[in-house]
Tab-separated table of C-alpha atoms in Angstrom:
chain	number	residue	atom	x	y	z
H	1	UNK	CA	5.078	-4.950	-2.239
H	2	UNK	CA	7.122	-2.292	-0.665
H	3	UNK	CA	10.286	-1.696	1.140
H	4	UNK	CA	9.743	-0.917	4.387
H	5	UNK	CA	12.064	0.165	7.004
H	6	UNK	CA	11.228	-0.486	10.584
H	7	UNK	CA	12.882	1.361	13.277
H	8	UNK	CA	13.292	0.134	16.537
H	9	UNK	CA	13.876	2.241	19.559
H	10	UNK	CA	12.317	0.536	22.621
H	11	UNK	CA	14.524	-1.039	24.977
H	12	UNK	CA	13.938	-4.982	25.430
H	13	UNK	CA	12.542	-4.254	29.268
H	14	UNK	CA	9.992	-2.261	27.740
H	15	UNK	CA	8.772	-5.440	26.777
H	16	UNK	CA	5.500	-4.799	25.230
H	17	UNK	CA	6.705	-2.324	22.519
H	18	UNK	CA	9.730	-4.433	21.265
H	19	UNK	CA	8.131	-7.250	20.974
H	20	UNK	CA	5.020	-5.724	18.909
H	21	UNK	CA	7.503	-3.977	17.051
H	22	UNK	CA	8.715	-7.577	16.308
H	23	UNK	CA	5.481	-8.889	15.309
H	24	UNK	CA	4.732	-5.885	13.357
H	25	UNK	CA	7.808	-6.571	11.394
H	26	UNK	CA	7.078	-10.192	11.083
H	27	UNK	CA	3.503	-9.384	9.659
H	28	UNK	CA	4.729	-6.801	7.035
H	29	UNK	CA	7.198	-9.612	5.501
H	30	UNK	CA	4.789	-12.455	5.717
H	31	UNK	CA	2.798	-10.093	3.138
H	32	UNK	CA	5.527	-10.163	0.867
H	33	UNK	CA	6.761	-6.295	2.126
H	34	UNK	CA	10.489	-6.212	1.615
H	35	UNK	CA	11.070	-5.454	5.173
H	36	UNK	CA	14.908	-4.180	6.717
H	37	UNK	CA	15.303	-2.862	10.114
H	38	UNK	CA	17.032	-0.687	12.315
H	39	UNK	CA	18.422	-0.835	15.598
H	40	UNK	CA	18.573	2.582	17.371
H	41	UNK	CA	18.648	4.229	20.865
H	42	UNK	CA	17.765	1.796	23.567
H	43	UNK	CA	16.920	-0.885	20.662
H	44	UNK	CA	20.382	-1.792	21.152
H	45	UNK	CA	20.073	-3.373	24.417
H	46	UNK	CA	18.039	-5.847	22.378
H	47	UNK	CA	20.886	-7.297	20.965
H	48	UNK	CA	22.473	-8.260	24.346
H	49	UNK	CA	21.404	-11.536	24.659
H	50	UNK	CA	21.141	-12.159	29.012
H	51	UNK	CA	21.661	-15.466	30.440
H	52	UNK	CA	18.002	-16.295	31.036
H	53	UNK	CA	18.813	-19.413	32.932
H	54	UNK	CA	20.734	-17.032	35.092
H	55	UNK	CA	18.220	-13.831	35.139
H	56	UNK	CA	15.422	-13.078	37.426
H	57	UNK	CA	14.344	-10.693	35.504
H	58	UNK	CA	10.602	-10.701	33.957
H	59	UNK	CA	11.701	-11.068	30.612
H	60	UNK	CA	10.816	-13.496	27.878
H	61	UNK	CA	13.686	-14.120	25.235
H	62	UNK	CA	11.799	-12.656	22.129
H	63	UNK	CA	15.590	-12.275	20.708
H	64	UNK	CA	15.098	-15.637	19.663
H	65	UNK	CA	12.481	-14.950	17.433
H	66	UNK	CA	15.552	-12.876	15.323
H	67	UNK	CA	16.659	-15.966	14.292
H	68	UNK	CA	12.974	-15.962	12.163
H	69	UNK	CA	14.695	-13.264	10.326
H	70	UNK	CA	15.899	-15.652	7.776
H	71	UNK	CA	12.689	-17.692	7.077
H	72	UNK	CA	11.145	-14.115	6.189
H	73	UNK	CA	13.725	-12.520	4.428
H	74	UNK	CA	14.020	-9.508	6.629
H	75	UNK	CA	17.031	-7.933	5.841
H	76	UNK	CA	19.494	-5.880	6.438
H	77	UNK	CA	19.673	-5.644	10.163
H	78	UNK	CA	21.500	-2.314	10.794
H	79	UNK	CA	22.396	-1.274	14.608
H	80	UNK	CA	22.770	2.389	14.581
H	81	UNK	CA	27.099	2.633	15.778
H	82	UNK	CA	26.316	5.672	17.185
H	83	UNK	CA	23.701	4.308	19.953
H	84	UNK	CA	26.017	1.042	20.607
H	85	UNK	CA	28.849	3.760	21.344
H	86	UNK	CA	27.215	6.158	23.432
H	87	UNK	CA	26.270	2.876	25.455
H	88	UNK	CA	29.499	1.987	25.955
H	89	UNK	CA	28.213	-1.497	23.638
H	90	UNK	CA	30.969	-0.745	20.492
H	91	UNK	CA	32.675	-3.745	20.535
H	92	UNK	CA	29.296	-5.756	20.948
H	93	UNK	CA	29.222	-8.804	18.841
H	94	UNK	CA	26.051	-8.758	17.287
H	95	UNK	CA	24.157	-11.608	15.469
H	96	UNK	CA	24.651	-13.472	12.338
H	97	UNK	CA	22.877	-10.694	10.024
H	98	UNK	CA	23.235	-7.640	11.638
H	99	UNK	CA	26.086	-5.153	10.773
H	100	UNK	CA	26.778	-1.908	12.331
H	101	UNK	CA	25.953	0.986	10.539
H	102	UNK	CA	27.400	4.332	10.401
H	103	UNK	CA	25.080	8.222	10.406
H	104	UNK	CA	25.637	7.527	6.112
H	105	UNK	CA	24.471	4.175	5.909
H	106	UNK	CA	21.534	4.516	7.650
H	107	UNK	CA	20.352	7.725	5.802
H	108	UNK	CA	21.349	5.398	2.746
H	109	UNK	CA	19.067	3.364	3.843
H	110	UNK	CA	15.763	5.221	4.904
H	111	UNK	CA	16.116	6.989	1.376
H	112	UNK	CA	15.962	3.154	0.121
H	113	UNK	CA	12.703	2.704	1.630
H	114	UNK	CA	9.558	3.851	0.668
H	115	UNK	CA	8.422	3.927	4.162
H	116	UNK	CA	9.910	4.208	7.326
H	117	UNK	CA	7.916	3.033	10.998
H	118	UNK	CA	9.427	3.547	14.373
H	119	UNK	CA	8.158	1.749	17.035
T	1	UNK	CA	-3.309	9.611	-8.950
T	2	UNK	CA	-4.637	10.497	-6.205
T	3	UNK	CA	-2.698	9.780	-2.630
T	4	UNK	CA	-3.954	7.250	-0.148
T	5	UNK	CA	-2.858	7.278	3.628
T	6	UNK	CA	-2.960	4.755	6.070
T	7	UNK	CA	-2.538	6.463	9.580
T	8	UNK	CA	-1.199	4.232	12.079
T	9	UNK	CA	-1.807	5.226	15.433
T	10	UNK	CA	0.411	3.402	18.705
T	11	UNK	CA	-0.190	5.948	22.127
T	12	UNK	CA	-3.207	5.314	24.306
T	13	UNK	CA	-5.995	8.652	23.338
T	14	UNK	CA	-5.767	9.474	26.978
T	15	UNK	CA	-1.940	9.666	27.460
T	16	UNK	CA	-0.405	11.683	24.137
T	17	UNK	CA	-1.763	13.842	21.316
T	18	UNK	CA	-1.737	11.212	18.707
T	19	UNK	CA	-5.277	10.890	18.741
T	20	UNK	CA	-5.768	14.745	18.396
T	21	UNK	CA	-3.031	15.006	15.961
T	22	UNK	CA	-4.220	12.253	13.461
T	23	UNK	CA	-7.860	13.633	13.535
T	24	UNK	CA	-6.549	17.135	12.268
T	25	UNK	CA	-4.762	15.037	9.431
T	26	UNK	CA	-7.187	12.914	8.648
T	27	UNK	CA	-9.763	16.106	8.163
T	28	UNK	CA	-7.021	17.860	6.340
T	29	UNK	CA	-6.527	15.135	4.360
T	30	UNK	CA	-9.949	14.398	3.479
T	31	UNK	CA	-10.171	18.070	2.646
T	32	UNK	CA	-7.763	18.504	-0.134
T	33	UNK	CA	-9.235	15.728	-1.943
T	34	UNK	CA	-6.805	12.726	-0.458
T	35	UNK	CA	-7.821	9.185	0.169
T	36	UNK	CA	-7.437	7.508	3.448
T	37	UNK	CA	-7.109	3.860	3.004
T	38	UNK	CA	-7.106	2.910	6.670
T	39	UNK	CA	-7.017	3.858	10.149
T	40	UNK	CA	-4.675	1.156	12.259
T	41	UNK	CA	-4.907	1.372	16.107
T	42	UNK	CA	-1.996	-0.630	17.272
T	43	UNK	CA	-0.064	-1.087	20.594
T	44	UNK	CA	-1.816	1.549	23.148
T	45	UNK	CA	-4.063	3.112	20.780
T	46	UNK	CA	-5.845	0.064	21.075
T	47	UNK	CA	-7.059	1.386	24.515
T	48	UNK	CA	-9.719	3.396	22.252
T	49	UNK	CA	-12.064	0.552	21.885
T	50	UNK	CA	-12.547	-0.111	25.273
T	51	UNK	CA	-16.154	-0.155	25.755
T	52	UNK	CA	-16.192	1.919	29.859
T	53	UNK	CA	-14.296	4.702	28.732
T	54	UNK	CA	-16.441	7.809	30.880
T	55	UNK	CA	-15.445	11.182	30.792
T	56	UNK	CA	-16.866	13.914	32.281
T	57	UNK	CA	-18.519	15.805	29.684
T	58	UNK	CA	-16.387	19.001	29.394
T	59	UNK	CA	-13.279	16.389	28.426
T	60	UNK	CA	-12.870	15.786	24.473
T	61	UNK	CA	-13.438	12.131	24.239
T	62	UNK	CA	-11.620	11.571	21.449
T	63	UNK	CA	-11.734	7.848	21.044
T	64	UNK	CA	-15.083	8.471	20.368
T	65	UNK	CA	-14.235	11.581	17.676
T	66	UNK	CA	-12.348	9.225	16.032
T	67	UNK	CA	-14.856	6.322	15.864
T	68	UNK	CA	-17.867	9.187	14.663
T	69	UNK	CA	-15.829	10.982	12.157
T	70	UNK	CA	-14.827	7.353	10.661
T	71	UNK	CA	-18.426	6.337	10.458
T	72	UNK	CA	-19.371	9.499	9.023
T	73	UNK	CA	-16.843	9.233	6.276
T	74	UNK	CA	-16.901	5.981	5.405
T	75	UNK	CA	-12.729	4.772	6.529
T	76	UNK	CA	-11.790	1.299	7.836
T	77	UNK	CA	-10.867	1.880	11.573
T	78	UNK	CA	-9.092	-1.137	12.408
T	79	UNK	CA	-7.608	-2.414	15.758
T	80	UNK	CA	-5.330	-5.510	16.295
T	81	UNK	CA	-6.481	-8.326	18.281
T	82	UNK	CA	-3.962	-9.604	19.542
T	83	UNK	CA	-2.791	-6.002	21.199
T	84	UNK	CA	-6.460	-5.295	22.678
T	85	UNK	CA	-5.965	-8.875	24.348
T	86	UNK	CA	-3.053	-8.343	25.226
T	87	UNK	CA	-4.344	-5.454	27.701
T	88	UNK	CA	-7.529	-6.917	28.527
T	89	UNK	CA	-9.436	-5.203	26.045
T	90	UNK	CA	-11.598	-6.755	23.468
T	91	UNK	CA	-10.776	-10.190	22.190
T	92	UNK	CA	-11.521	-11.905	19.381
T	93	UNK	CA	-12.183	-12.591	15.664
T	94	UNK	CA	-13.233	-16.026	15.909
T	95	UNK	CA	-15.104	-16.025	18.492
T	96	UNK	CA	-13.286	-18.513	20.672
T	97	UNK	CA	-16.284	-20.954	22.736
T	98	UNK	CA	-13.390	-21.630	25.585
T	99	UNK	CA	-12.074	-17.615	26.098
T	100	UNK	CA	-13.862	-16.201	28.623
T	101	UNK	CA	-14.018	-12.829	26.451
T	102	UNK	CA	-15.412	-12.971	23.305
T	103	UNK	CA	-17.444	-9.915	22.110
T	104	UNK	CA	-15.393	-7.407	19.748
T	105	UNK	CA	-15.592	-4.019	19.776
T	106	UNK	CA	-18.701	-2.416	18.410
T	107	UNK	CA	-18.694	-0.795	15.166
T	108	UNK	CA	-17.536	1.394	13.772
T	109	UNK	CA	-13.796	-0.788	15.013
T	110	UNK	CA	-13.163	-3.403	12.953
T	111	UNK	CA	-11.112	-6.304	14.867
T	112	UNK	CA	-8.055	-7.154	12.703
T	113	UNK	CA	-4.961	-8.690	12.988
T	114	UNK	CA	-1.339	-7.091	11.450
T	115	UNK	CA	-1.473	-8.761	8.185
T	116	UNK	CA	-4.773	-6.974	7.284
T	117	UNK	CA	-2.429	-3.647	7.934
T	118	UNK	CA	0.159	-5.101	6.160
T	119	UNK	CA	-1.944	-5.944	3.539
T	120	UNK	CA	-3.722	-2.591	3.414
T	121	UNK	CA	-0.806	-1.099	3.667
T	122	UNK	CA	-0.118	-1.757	-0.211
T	123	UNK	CA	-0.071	1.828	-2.348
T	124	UNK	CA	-0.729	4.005	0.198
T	125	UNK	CA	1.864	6.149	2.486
T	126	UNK	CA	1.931	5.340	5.704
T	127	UNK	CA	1.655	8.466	8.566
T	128	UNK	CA	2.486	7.444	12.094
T	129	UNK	CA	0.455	9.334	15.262
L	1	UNK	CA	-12.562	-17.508	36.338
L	2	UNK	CA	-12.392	-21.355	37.469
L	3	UNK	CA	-9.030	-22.864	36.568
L	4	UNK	CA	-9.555	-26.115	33.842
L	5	UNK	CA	-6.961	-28.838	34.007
L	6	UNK	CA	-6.267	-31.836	31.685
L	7	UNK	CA	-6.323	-34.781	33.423
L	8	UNK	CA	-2.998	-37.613	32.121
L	9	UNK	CA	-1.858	-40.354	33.874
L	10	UNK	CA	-3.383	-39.358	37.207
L	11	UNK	CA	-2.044	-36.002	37.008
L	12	UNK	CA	-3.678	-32.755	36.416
L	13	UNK	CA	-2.344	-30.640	34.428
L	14	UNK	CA	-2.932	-26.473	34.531
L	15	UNK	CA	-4.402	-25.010	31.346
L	16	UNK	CA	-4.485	-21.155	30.177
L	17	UNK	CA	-7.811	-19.326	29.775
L	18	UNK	CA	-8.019	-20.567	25.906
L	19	UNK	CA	-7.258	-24.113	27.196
L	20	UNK	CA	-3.742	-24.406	26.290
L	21	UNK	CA	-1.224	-25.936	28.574
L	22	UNK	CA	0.033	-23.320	30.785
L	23	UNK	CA	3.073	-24.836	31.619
L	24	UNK	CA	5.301	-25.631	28.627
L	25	UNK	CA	7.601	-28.242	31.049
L	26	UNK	CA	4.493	-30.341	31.914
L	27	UNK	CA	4.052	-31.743	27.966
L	28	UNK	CA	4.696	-35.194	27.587
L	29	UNK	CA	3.344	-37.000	24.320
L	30	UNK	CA	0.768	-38.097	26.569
L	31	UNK	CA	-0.343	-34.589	26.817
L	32	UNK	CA	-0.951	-34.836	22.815
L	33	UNK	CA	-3.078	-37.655	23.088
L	34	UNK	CA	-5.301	-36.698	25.415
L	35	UNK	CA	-5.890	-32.808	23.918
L	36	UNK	CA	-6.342	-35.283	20.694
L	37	UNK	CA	-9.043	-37.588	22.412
L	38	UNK	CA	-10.571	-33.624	23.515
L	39	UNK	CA	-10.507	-32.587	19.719
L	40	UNK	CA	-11.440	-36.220	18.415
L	41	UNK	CA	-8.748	-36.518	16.375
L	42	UNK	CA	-6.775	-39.696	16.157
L	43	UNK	CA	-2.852	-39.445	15.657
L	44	UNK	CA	-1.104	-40.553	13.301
L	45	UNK	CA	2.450	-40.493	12.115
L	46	UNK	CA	2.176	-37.145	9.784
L	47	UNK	CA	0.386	-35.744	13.248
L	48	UNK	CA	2.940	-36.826	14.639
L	49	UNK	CA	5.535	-35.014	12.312
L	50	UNK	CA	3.708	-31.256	12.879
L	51	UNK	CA	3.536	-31.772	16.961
L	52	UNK	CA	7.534	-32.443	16.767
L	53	UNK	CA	7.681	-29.914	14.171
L	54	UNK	CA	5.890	-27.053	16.388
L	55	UNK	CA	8.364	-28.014	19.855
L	56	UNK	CA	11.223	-27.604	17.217
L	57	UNK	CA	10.416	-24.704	16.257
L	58	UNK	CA	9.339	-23.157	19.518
L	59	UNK	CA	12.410	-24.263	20.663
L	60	UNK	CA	14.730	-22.531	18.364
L	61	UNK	CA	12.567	-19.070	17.714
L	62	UNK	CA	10.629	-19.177	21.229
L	63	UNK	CA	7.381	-18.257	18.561
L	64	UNK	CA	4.073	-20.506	18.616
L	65	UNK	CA	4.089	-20.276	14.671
L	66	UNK	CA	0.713	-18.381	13.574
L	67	UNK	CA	-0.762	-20.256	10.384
L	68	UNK	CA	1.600	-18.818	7.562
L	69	UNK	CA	4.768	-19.006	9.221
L	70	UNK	CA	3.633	-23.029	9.543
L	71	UNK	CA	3.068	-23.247	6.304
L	72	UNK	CA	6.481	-21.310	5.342
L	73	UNK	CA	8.398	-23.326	7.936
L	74	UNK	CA	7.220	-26.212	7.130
L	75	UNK	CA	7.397	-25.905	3.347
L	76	UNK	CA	11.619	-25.275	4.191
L	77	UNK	CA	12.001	-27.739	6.585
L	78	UNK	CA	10.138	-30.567	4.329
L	79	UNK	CA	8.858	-29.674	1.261
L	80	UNK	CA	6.174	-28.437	-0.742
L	81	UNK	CA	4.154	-31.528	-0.425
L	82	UNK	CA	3.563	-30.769	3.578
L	83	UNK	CA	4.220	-27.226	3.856
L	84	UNK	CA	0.221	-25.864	2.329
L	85	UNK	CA	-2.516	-25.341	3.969
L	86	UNK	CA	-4.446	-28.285	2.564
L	87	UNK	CA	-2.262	-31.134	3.970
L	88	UNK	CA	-2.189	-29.439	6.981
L	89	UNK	CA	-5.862	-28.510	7.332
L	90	UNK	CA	-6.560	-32.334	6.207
L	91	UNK	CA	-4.396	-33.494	9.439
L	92	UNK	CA	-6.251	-30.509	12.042
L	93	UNK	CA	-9.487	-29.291	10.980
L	94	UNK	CA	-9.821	-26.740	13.617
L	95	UNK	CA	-7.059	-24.909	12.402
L	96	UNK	CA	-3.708	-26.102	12.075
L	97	UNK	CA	-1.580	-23.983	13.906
L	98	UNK	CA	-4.481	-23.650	16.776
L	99	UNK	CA	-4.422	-27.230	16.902
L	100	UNK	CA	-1.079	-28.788	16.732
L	101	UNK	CA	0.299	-26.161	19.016
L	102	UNK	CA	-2.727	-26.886	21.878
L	103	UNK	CA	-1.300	-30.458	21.506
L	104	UNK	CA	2.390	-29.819	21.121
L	105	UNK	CA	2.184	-28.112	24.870
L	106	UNK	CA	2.682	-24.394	23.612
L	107	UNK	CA	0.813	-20.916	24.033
L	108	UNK	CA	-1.992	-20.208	21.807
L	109	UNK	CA	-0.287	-18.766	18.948
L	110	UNK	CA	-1.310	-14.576	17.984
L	111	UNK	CA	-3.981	-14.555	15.985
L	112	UNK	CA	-2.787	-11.459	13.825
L	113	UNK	CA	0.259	-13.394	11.932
């Protein structure tokens, strides 16, 4: 067992890379990894959550699959403040689970970990 | 003890260095007297098993590099199923009768899935290409 | 590649290239029953109980659940007793989660989770 950070960075049209990211993550917990992520760059747009009744656009809701967060114990969910600002996303609401986190609490946390993975 | 790696590798070999740069490691690695626990193609690095690739012979192949110098020393070089599908590569550990693909890639890539990364991934620092 | 259907109630159904329903809106239980007369299984109630159990939980997470997350979801949702591997293997031979998700109407789940 090991706590593992897992960084993500691809923007949810990128489709193919968040969404492995996601599995990756889901794979590490279900082998009993203590698994915490973070939300940075264009990872951020993840966490807007489109009206896909509304959308056209070719995108599956894999933000759904955050809610399997829980079941797996993957935890904390930090979203870098610094990419939500320069986005113009600050006053975002975000999901049950994830906080904001500031340049301090995310170096707090990657010296928590004993590995980090970006994807 | 001695330190074990498991080199994760996402970027197709054709469009990045991260097939050129793990190699280096991995020889470095091997060189100082480190283990190397596992060698994890994942996303487009997956695009290494894919049994056409032809280059003209003046072009490193280095999806091939890879595969000898694994052989030759003896390291799991795994890929994940599910990503090689994904991009019409290689299918399958069970063998599905009702898939239309179902040879896997031919040693020395093992077909895996995540969980025998995560599972790997136990002990051993992970590097990412 | 020649495109398979599953024939129900004088309909024919499209299926995926691993045989799975390709659209999720066309399930009706009598989807289930005839991917169960395919696989030779007969339903009954616990069946039952996983095929509802897989929609659920498609529903909320958008996720065919892999084996283990079956087994971890399940074990939440309804106890020890139905959420292992051996009652669920006892109820779909083939593979649990392969199974009950061909006959709940979902994707094929990923074979890596």
């Amino acid at each position: 067992m090991q706590a593992i950070l897992l960084i993500q960075t691809a923007s949810p049209f990128n489709q193919a890379k968040a969404r492995e990211a996601l599995d990756l993550a889901l794979a590490l917990a279900a082998i009993e990894h203590q698994v915490s992520m973070l939300f940075q760059d264009d990872a951020v747009y993840q966490l807007l959550a489109p009206d896909f009744e509304q959308t056209t656009a070719p995108l599956k809701a894999f933000q759904k699959s955050f809610g399997l967060f829980a079941l797996y114990d993957i935890g904390p969910c930090l979203v870098c403040q610094q990419s939500l600002a320069a986005r113009g996303l600050a006053q975002l609401s975000l999901p049950d689970g994830f906080v904001q986190a500031d340049s301090a609490a995310i170096q707090a946390a990657m010296q928590q970990a004993d590995q980090l993975i970006r994807c | 003890m001695t330190t074990r790696f498991s080199l994760l590798l996402q970027q197709s070999p054709f469009a990045g260095q991260s097939f050129a740069s793990a190699l280096q490691f991995a020889r470095a690695a091997l060189a100082k007297g480190y283990l190397l626990e596992q060698i994890f193609l994942y996303e487009d690095a997956v695009l290494a098993v894919q049994p056409g690739i032809d280059l003209p012979a003046d072009e490193p192949d280095l999806a091939a590099q890879l595969a000898r110098f694994c052989q030759q020393q003896q390291i799991p070089l795994l890929y994940c199923v599910t990503a090689a599908e994904k991009r019409g590569v290689f299918s399958d550990i069970n063998a599905d009768a009702k898939a239309d693909k179902s040879a896997n890639a031919p040693p020395p890539f093992i077909a895996a899935g995540l969980a025998e990364f995560a599972m790997r991934l136990t002990g051993t620092k992970v590097v990412q290409f | 590649m020649t495109q398979a259907f599953l024939e129900v109630a004088g309909k024919s159904l499209p299926l995926d290239k691993h045989g799975y329903l390709q659209q999720l809106t066309d399930w009706t239980p009598a989807v289930a029953e005839a991917f169960a007369q395919l696989e030779q299984l007969t339903l009954s109630d616990a069946h039952w109980e996983v095929i509802y159990f897989v929609r659920e939980f498609y529903q909320q997470f958008n996720t065919s659940p892999a084996i283990r997350l079956l087994v971890k979801a399940m074990a939440e949702k309804l106890g020890p007793e139905k959420g292992n591997s051996k009652y669920l293997f006892l109820l779909f031979p083939e593979g649990p989660a392969k199974q009950a998700t061909r006959l709940a109407g979902l994707p094929k789940p990923a074979k890596c989770l």
